[in-house]
Short mmCIF file of C-alpha atoms in Angstrom, two decimals:
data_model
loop_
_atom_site.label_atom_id
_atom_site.label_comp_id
_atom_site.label_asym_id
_atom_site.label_seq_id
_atom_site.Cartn_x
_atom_site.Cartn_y
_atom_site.Cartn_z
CA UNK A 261 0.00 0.00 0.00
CA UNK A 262 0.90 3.31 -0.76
CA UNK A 263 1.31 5.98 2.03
CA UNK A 264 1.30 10.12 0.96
CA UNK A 265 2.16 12.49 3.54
CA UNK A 266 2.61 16.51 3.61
CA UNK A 267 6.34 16.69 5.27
CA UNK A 268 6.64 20.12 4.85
CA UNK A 269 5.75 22.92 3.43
CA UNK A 270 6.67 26.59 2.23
CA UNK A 271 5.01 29.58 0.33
CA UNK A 272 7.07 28.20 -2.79
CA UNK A 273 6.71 24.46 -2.35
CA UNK A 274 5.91 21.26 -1.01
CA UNK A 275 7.41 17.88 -0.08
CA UNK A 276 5.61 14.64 -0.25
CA UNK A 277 6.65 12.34 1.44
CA UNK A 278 6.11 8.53 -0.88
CA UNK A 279 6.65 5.11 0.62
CA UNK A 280 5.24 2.02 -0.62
CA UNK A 281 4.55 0.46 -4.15
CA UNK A 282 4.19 2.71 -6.50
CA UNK A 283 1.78 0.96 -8.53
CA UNK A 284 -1.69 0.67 -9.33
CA UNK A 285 -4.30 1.49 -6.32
CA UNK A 286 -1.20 3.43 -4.95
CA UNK A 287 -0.89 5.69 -7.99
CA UNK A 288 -4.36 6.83 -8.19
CA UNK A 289 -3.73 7.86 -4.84
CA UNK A 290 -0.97 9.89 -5.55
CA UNK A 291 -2.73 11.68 -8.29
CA UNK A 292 -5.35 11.94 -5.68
CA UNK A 293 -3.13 13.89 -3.31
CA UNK A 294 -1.63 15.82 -5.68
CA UNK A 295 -4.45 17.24 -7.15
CA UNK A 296 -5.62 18.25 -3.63
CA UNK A 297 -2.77 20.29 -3.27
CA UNK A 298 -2.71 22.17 -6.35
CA UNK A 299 -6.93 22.77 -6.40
CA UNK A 300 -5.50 24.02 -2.73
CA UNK A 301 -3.18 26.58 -4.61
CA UNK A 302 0.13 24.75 -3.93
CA UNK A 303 2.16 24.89 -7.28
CA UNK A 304 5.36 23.14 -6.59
CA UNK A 305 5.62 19.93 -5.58
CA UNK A 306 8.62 17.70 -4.25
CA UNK A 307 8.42 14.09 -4.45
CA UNK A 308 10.58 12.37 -1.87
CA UNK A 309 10.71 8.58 -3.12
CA UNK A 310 13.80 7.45 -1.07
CA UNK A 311 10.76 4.71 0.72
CA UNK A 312 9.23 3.65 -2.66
CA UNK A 313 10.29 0.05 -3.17
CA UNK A 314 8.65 -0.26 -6.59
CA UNK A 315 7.36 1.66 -9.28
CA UNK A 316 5.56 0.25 -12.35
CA UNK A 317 4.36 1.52 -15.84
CA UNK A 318 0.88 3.11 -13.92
CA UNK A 319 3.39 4.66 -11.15
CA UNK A 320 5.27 5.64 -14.27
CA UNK A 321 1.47 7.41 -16.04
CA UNK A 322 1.12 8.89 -12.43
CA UNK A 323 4.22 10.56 -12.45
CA UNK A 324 4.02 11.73 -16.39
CA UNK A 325 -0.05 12.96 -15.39
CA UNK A 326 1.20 14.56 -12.13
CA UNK A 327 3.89 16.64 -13.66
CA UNK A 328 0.85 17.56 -16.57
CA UNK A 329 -1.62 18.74 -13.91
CA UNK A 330 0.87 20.74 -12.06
CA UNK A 331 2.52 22.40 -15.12
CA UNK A 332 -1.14 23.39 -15.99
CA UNK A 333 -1.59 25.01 -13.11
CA UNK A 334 1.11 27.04 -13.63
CA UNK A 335 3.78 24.75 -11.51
CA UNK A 336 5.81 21.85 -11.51
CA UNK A 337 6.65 18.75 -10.10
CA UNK A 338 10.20 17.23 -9.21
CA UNK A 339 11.47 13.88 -8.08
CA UNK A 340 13.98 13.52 -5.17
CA UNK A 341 16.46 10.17 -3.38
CA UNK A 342 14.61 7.92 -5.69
CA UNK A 343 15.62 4.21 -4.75
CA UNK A 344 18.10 2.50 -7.42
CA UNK A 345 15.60 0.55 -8.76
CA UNK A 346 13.28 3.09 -8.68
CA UNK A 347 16.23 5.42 -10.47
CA UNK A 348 16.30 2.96 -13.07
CA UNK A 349 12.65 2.83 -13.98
CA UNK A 350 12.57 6.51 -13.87
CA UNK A 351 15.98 6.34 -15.97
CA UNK A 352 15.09 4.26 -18.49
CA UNK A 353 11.52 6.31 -19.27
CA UNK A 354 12.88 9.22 -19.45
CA UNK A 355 11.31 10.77 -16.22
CA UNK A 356 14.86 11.28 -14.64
CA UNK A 357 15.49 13.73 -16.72
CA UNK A 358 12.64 15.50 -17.76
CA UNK A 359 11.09 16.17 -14.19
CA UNK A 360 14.70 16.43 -12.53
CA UNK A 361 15.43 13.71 -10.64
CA UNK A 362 17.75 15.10 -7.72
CA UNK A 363 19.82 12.58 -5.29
CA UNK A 364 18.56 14.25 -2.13
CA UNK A 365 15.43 15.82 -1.13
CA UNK A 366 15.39 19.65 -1.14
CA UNK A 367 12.66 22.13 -1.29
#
């Protein structure tokens, strides 16, 4: 099961906090959160994955459709201390580098 928390949180961004699977039930629930936060006004969202075991090709879509939502509200959405497994998946489709994959989690 997927668990989403709200670690922290500034006028310019937040961290989420991602442990779990990253896959199916888990990344509707994702999407779920994040769309919360950005109907709430937040525009910038960090994504700390350093306790996501696995990731899949639907956390994969959640990822790709998170980053979508927030860009069209006017934000964006990085990815922080992925897992090396998790690094890989995000490697290999391209996510790594297109939402900015960063080795520790920073706001």
């Amino acid at each position: 099961m997927l668990e989403v928390t709200v670690t922290e949180s500034s006028p310019a961004s937040t961290l989420l906090t991602v442990s779990g699977e990253l896959s199916g039930s888990g990344s509707e629930r994702l999407l779920a959160k994040l769309d919360r936060l950005l109907d709430q006004g937040h525009r910038y969202v960090v994504l700390d994955l350093s306790a996501v075991s696995f990731c899949d090709s639907s956390g994969v879509s959640a990822l790709v459709r998170g980053h979508a939502r927030a860009s069209a509200a006017a934000g964006g959405l990085r990815l922080a201390a992925a897992s090396e497994q998790v690094t890989r998946v995000l490697e290999l489709s391209g996510l790594a580098r297109m939402l900015g994959l960063k080795s520790t989690v920073e706001l």
